[in-house]
mmCIF file of C-alpha atoms and ligand atoms in Angstrom:
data_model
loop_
_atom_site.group_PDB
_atom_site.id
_atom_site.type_symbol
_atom_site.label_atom_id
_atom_site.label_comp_id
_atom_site.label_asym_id
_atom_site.label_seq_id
_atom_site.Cartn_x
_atom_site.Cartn_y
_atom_site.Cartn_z
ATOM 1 C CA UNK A 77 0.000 0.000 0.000
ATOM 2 C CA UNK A 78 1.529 3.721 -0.975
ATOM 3 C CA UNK A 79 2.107 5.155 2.236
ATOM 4 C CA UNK A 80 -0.175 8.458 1.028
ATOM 5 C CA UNK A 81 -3.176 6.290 0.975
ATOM 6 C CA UNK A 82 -2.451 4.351 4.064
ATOM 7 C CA UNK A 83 -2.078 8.069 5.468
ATOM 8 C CA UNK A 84 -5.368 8.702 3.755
ATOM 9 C CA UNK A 85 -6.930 5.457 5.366
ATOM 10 C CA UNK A 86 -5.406 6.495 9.108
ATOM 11 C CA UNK A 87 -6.984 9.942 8.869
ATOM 12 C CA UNK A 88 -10.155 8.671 7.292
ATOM 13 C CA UNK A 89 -10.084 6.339 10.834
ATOM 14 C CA UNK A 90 -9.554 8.830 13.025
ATOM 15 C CA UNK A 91 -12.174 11.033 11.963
ATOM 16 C CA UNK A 92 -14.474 7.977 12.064
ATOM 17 C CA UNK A 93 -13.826 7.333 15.593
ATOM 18 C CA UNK A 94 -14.342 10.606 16.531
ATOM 19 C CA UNK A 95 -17.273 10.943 14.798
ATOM 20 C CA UNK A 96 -18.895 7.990 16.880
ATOM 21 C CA UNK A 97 -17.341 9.348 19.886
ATOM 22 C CA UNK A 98 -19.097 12.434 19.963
ATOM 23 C CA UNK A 99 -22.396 10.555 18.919
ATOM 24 C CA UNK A 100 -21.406 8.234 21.958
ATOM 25 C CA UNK A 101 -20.600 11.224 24.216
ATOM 26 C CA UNK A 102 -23.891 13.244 23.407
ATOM 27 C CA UNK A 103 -25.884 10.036 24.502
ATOM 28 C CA UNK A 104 -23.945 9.584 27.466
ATOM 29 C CA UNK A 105 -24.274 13.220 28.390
ATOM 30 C CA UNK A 106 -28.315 13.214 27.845
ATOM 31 C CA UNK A 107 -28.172 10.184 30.545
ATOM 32 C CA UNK A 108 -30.711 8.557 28.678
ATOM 33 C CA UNK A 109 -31.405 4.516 29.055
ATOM 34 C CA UNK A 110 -30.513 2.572 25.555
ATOM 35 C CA UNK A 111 -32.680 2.544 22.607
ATOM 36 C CA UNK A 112 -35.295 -0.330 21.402
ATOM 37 C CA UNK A 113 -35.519 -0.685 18.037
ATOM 38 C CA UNK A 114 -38.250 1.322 17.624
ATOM 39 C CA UNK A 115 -36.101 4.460 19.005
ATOM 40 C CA UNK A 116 -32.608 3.309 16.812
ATOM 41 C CA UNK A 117 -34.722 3.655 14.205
ATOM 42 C CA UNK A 118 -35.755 7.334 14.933
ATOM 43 C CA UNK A 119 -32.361 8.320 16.377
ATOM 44 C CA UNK A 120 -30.687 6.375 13.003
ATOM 45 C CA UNK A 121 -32.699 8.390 10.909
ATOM 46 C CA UNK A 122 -31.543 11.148 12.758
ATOM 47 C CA UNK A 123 -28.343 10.597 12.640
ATOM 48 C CA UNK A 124 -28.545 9.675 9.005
ATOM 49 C CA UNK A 125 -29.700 13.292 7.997
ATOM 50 C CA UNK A 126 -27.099 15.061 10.466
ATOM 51 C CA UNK A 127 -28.861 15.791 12.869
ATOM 52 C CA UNK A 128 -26.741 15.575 15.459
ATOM 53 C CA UNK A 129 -23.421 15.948 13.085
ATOM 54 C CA UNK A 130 -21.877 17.944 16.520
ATOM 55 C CA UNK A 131 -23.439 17.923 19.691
ATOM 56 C CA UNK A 132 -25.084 21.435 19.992
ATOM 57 C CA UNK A 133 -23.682 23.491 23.117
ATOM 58 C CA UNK A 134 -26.652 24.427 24.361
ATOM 59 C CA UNK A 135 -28.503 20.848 24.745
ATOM 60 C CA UNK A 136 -26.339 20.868 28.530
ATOM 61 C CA UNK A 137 -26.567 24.469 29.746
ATOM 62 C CA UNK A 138 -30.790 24.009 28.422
ATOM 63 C CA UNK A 139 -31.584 20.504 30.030
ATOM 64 C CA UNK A 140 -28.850 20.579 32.746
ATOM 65 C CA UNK A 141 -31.348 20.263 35.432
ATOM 66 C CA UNK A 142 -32.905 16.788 33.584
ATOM 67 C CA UNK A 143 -29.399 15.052 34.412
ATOM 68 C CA UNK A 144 -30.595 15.635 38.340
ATOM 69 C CA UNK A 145 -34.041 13.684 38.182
ATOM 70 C CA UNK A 146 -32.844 10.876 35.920
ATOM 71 C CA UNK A 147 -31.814 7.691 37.659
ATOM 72 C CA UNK A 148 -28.315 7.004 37.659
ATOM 73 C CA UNK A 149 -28.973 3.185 36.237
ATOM 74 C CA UNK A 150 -30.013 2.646 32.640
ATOM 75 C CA UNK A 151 -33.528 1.145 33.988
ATOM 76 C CA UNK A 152 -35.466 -1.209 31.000
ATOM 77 C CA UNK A 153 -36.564 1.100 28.814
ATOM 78 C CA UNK A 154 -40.343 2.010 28.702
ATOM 79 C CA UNK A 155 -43.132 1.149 26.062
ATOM 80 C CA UNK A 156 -42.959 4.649 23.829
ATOM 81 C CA UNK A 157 -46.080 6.544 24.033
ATOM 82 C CA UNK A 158 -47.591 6.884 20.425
ATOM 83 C CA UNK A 159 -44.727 9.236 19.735
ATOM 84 C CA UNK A 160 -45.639 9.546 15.892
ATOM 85 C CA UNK A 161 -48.577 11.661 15.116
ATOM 86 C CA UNK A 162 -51.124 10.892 12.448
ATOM 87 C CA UNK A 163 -50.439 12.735 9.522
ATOM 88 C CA UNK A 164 -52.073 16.004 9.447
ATOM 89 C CA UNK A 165 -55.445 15.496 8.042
ATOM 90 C CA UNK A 166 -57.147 17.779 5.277
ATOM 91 C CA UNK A 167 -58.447 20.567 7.084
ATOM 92 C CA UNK A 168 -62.062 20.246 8.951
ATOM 93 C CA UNK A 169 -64.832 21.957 7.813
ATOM 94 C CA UNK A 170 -63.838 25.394 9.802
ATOM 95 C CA UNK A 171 -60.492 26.158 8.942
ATOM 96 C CA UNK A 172 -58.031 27.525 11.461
ATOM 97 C CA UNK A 173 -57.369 31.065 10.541
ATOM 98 C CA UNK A 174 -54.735 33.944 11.488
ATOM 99 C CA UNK A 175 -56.986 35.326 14.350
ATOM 100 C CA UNK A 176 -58.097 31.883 16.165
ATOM 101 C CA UNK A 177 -54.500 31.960 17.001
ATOM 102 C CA UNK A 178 -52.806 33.191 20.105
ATOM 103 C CA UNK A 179 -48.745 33.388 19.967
ATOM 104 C CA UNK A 180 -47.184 33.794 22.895
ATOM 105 C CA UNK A 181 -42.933 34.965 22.962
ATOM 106 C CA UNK A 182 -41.098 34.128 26.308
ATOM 107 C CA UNK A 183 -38.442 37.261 26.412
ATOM 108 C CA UNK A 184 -36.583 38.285 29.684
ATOM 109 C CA UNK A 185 -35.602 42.312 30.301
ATOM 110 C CA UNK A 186 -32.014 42.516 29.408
ATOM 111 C CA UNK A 187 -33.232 41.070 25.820
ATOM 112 C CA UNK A 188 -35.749 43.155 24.714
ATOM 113 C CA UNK A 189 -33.273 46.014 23.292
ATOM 114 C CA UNK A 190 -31.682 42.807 21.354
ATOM 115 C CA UNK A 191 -34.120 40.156 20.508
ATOM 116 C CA UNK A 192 -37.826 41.787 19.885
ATOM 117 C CA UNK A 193 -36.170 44.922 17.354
ATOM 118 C CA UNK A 194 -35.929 42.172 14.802
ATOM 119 C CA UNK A 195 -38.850 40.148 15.512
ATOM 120 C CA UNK A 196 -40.723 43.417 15.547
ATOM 121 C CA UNK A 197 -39.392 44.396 12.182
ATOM 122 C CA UNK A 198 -40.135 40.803 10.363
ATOM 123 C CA UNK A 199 -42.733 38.087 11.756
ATOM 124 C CA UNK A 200 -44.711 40.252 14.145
ATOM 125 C CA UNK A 201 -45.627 42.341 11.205
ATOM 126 C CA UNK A 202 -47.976 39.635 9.762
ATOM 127 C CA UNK A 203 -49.719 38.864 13.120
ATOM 128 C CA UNK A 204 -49.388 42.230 15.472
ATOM 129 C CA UNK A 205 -52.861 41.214 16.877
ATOM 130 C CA UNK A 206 -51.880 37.825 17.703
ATOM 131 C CA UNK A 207 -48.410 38.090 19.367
ATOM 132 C CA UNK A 208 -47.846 38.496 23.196
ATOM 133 C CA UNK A 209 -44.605 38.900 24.953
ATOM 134 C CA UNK A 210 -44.147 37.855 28.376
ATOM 135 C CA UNK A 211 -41.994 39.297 29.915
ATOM 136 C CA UNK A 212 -40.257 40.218 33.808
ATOM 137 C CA UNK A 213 -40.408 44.089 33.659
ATOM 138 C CA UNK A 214 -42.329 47.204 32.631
ATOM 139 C CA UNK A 215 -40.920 48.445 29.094
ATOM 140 C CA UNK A 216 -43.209 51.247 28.308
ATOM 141 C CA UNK A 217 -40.503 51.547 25.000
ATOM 142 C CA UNK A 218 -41.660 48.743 23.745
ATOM 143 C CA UNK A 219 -45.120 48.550 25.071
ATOM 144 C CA UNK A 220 -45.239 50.928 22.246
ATOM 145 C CA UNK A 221 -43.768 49.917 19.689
ATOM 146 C CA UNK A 222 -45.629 46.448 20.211
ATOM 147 C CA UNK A 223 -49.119 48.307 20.554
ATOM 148 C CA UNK A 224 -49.316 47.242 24.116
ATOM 149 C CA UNK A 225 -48.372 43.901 23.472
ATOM 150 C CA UNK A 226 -45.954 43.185 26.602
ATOM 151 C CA UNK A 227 -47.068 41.211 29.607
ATOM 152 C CA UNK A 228 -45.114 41.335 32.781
ATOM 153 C CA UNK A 229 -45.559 38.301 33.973
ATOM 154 C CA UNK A 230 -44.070 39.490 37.676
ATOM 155 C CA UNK A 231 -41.843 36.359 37.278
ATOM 156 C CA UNK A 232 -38.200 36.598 38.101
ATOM 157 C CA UNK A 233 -35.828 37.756 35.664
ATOM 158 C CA UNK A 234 -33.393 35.198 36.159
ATOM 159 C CA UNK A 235 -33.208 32.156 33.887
ATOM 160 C CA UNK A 236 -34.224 29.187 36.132
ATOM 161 C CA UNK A 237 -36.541 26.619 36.808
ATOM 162 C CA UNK A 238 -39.279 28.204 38.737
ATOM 163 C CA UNK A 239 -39.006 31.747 37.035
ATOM 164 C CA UNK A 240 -39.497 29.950 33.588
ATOM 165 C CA UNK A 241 -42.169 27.413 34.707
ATOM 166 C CA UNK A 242 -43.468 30.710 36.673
ATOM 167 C CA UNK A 243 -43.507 32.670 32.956
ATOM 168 C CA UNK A 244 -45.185 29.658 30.817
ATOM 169 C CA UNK A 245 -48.186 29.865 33.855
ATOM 170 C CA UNK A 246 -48.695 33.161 32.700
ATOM 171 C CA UNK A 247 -48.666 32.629 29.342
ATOM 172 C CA UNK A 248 -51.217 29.235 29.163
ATOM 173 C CA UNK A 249 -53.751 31.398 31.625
ATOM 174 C CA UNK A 250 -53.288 34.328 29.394
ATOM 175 C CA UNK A 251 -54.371 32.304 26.525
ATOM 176 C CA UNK A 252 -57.127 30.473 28.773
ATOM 177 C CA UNK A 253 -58.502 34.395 29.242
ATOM 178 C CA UNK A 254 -58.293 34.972 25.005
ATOM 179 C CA UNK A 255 -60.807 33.342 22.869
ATOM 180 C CA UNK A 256 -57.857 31.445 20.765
ATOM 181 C CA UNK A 257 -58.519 28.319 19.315
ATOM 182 C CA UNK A 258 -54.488 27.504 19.480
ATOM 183 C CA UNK A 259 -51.510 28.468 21.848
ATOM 184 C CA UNK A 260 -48.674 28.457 20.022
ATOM 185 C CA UNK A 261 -45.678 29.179 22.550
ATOM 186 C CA UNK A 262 -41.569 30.709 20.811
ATOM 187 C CA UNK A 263 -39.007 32.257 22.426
ATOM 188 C CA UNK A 264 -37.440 35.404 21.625
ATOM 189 C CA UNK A 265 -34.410 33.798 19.766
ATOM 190 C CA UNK A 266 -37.228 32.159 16.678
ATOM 191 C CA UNK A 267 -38.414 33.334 13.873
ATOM 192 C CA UNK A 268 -42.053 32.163 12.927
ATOM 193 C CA UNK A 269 -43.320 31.595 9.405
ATOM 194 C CA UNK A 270 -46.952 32.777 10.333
ATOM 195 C CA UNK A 271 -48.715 31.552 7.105
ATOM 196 C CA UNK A 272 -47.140 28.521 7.463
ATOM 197 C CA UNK A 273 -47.870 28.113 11.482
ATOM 198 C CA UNK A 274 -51.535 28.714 10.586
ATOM 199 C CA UNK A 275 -51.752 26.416 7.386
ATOM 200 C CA UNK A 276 -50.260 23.408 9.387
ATOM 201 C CA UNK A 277 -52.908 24.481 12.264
ATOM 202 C CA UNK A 278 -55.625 24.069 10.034
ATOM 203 C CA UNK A 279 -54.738 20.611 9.668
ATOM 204 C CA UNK A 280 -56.021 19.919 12.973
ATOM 205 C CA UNK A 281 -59.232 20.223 14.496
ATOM 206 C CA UNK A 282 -58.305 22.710 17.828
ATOM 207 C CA UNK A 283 -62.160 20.832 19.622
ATOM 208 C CA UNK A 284 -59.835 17.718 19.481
ATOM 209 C CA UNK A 285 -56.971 17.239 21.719
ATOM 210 C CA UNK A 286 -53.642 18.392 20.185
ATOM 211 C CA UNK A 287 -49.740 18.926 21.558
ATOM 212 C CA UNK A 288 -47.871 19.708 18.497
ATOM 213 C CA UNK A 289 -43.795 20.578 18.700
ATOM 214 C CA UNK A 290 -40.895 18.519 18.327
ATOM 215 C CA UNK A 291 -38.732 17.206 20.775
ATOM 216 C CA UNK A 292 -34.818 17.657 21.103
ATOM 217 C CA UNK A 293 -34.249 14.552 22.226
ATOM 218 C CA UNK A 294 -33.780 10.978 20.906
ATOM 219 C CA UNK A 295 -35.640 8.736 23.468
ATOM 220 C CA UNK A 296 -38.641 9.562 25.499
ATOM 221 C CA UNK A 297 -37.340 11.702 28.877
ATOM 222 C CA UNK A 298 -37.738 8.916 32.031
ATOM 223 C CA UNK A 299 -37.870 10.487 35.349
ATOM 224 C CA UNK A 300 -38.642 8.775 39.123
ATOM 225 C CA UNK A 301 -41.732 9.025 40.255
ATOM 226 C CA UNK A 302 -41.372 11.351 43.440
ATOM 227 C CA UNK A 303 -44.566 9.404 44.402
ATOM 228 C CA UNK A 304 -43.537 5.896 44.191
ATOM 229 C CA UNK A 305 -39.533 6.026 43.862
ATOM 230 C CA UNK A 306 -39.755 2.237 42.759
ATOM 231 C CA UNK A 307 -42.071 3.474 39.549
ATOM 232 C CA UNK A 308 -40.067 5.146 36.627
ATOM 233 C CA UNK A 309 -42.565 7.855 34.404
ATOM 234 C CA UNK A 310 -41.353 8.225 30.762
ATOM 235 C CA UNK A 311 -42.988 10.681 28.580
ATOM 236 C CA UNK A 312 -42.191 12.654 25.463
ATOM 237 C CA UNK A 313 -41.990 16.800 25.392
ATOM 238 C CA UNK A 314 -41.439 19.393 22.988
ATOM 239 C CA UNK A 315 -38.920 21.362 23.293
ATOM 240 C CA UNK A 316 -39.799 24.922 24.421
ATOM 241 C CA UNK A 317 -36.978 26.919 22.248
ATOM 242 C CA UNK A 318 -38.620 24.851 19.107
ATOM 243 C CA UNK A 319 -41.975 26.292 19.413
ATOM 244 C CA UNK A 320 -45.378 24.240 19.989
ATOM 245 C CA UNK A 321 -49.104 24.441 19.844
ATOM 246 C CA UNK A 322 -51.679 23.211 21.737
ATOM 247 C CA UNK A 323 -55.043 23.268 20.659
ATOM 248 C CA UNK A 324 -57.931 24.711 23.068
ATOM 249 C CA UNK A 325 -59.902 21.784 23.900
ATOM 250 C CA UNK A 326 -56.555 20.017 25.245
ATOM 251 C CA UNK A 327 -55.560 23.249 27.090
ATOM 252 C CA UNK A 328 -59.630 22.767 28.530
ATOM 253 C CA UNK A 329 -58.729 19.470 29.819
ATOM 254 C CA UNK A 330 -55.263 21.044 31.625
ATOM 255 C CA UNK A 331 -57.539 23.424 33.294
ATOM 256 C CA UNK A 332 -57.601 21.639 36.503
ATOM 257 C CA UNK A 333 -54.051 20.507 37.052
ATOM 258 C CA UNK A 334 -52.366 23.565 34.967
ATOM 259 C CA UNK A 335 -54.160 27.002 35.527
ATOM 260 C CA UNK A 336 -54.270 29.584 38.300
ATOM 261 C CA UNK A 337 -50.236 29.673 39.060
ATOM 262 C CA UNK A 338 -50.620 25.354 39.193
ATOM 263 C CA UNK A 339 -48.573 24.762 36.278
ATOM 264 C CA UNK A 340 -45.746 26.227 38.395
ATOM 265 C CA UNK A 341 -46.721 23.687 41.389
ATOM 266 C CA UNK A 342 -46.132 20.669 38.817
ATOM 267 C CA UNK A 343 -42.884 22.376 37.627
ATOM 268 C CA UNK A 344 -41.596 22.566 41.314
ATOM 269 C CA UNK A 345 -42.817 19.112 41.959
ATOM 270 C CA UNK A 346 -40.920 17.159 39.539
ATOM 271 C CA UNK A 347 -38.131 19.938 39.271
ATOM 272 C CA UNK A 348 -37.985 19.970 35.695
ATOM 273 C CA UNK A 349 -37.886 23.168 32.900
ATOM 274 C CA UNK A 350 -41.432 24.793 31.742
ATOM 275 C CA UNK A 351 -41.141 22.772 28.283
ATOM 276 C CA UNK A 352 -40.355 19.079 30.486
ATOM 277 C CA UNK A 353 -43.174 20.052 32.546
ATOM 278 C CA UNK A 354 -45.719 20.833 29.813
ATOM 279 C CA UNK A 355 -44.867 17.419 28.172
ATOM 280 C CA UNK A 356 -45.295 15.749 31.519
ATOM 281 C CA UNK A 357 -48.424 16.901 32.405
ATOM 282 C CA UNK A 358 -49.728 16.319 28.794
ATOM 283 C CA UNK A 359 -48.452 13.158 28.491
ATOM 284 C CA UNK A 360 -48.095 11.627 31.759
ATOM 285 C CA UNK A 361 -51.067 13.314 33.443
ATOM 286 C CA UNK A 362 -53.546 13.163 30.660
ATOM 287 C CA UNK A 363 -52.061 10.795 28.417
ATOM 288 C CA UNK A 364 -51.998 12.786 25.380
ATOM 289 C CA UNK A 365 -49.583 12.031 22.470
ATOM 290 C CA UNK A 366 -46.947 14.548 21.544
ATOM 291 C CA UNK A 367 -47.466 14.858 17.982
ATOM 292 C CA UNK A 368 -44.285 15.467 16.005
ATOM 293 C CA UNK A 369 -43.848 18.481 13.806
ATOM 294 C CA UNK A 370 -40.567 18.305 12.367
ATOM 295 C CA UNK A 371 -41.228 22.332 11.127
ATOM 296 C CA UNK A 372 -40.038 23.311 14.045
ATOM 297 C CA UNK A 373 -36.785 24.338 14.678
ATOM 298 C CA UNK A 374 -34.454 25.084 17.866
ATOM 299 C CA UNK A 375 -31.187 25.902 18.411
ATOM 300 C CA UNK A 376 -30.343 22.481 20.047
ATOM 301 C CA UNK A 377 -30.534 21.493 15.874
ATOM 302 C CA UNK A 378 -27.803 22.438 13.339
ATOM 303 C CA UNK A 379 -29.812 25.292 11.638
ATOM 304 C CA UNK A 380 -27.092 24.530 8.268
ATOM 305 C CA UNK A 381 -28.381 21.475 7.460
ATOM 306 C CA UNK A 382 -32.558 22.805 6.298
ATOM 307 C CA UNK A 383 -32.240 22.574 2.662
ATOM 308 C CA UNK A 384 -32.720 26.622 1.096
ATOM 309 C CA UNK A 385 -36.127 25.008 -1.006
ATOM 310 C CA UNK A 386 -37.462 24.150 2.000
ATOM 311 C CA UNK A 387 -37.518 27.272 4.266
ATOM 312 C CA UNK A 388 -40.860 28.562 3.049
ATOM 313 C CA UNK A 389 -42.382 24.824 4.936
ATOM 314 C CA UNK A 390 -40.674 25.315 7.977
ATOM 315 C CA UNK A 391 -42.766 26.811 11.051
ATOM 316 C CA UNK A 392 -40.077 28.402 12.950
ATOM 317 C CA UNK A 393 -36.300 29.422 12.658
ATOM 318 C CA UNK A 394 -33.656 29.863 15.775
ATOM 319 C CA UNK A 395 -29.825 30.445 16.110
ATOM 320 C CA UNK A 396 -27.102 30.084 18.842
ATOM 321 C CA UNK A 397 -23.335 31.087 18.747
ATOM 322 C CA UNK A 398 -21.112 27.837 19.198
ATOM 323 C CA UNK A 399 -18.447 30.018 19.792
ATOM 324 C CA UNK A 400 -17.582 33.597 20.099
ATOM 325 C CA UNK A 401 -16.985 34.402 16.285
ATOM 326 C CA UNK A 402 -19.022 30.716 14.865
ATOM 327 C CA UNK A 403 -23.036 30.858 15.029
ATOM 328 C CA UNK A 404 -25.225 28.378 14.315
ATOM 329 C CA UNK A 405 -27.937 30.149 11.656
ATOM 330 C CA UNK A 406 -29.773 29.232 8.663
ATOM 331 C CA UNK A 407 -27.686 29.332 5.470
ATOM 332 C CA UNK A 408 -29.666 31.466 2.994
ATOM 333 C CA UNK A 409 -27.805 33.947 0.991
ATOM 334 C CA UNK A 410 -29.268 37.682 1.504
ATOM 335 C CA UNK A 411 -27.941 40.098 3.366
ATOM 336 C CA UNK A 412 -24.291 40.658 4.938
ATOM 337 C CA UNK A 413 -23.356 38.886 7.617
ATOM 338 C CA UNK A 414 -23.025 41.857 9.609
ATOM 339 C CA UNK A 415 -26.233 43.248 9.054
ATOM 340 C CA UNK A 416 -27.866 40.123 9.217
ATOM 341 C CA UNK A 417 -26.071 38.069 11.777
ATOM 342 C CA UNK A 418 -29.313 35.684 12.575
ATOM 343 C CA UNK A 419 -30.241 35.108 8.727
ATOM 344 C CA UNK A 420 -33.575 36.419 10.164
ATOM 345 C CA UNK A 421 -33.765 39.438 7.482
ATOM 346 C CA UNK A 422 -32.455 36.859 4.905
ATOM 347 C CA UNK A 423 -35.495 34.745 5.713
ATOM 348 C CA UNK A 424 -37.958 37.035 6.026
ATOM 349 C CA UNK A 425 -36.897 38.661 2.518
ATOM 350 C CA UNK A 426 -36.873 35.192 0.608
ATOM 351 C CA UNK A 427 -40.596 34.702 2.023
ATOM 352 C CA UNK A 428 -41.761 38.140 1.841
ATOM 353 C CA UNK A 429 -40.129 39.845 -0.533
ATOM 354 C CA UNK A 430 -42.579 42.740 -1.020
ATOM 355 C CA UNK A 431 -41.471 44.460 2.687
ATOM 356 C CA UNK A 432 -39.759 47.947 2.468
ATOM 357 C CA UNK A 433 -36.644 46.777 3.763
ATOM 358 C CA UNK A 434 -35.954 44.040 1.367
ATOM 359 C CA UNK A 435 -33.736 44.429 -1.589
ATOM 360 C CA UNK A 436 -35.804 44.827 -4.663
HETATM 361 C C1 NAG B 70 -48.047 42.215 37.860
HETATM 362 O O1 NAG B 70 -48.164 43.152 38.924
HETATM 363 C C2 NAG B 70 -48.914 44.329 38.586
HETATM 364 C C3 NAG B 70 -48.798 45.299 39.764
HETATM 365 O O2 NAG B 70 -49.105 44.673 40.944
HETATM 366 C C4 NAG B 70 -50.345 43.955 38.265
HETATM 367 O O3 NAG B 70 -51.091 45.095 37.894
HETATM 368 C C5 NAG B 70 -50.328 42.956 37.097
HETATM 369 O O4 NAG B 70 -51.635 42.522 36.818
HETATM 370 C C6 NAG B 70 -49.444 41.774 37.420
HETATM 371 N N1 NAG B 70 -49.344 40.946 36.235
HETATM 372 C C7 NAG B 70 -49.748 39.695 36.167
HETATM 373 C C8 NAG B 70 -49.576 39.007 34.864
HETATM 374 O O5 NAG B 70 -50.246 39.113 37.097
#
């Protein structure tokens, strides 16, 4: 064998190894028990279209706390909840429109000056009537510019458990109060494709029950029951950074375990993140399936790898910086990189092209 392709093959090895190595060390890190075949198959699929090509930063600084409630021995694994929605059906006779619709944007105060300018100048634009931000203190700067739009949710600004359990409370009773047929939940770091959000609502009839979002992780989350420590609960959740919907009649049915500040009671109970909680009581409490949307998008996903002639399907956008100068964004050409450092402009142009601010 030459020795440059036995130097070839070496390299080629190495990168292999260190390729399954970081696959290996992402699972490890998530703490999660090992995968029937039902789950290979979904994290293989995965895996197959890059999803998890590098193991984002973020997935430990957003789910550190789950590490805590997960036992420390891989129990057996538990039968998967129907984890794969139906497919979205043709619409029912009373289609969902832009108004039944109630968004709701989780921001904190020492973001607003840098996160809602630029959803302000793109996505709220097509549904100013719709959007809420809740927030954790008065802005009367941009209680104007969003028309009154801001909630201060009195939580705690800081970025833990019980102050973002104590935030999503707010928002679900808020939307309990509004005469929305949906609650779609984002944070301040997404962009959301509103036609899109509302034709992929429409598939579903909001008087049935309906959790809608995608989840970040590969197997279903299994916690101890703080009840019963013997009894393992495993349940499915989307993630919160993604964006998800639930439809009225389901949020109905949470009524009684969820409104009136009790959401934050659950949250405190099984010590888990507002999005962990919302899949547990969905799932675990009432027993309703997740239903996956693969639309939407977090930055716990490599935001390089949506194919450009598919952005105008997606339901939301997000970014993150992997390192100081490296961020994780959409790739769509558009504007600079300096002017445009979260692709959000870029988006928003390619789908709307007709706003003032695009090129022409
Ligand atoms: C927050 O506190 C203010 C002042 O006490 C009150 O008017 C407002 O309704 C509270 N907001 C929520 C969402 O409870």
């Amino acid at each position: 064998m030459s020795g440059r392709l036995k130097r070839g093959l070496q390299a080629l090895t190495v990168v292999a190894v260190a390729a399954y190595t970081t696959l290996l060390l992402y699972q490890g890190a998530a703490q999660l028990p090992p995968s029937r075949p039902s789950q290979q198959m979904f994290a293989a699929r995965q895996v197959s279209r890059g999803w998890q090509e590098r193991a984002p930063r973020s997935v430990g600084r957003d789910y550190d706390s789950l590490s805590l409630s997960l036992p420390e021995s891989a129990p057996p694994p538990p039968t998967p909840p129907t984890h794969r929605g139906p497919p979205p059906r043709p619409p029912p006779a009373a289609t969902t429109a832009l108004q039944d619709v109630f968004i709701s944007v989780k921001t904190t105060g020492s973001y607003h000056r840098a996160r809602l300018p630029l959803i302000l100048k793109t996505w709220f634009q097509l549904a100013k009537k719709q959007t809420w931000f809740f927030t954790d203190t008065d802005d009367p700067e941009f209680q104007l510019k969003t028309n009154g739009h801001m909630i201060n949710t009195n939580c705690s600004s800081s970025h833990n458990r019980k102050a973002l359990c104590c935030k999503m409370s707010v928002e679900f009773d808020v939307f309990l109060e509004s005469n929305k047929k949906w609650f779609c939940h984002v944070d301040d770091d997404n962009y959301v494709n509103v036609p899109r959000l509302v034709r992929v609502l429409s598939g579903y009839n909001p008087q049935q029950d309906w959790y809608l979002g995608k989840p970040s992780i590969r197997a279903p989350l299994e916690i101890l029951n703080r009840d019963n420590t013997a009894q393992k609960i495993s349940f499915w959740f989307a993630t919160g950074g993604a964006g998800f919907c639930l439809s009225r009649a389901l949020a109905l049915k949470m009524m009684p375990v969820a409104s009136g500040g009790k959401f934050i009671s659950i949250g405190e109970k099984i010590r888990l993140p507002d999005d962990v909680t919302m899949g547990y009581i969905i799932e675990h409490m009432l027993q309703k399936p997740l239903t996956v949307i693969e639309q939407f998008h977090s930055h716990l996903e490599p935001m390089k790898f949506l194919r450009p002639d598919t952005i105008q399907d997606q339901i939301t956008f997000s970014y993150s910086h992997y390192s100081k100068d490296e961020m994780n964004v959409v790739k769509i050409d558009g504007f600079d990189k300096r002017i445009d450092p979260t692709r959000f402009l870029s988006i928003h142009c390619f789908l709307f092209p007709y706003f003032s601010f695009c090129p022409r």
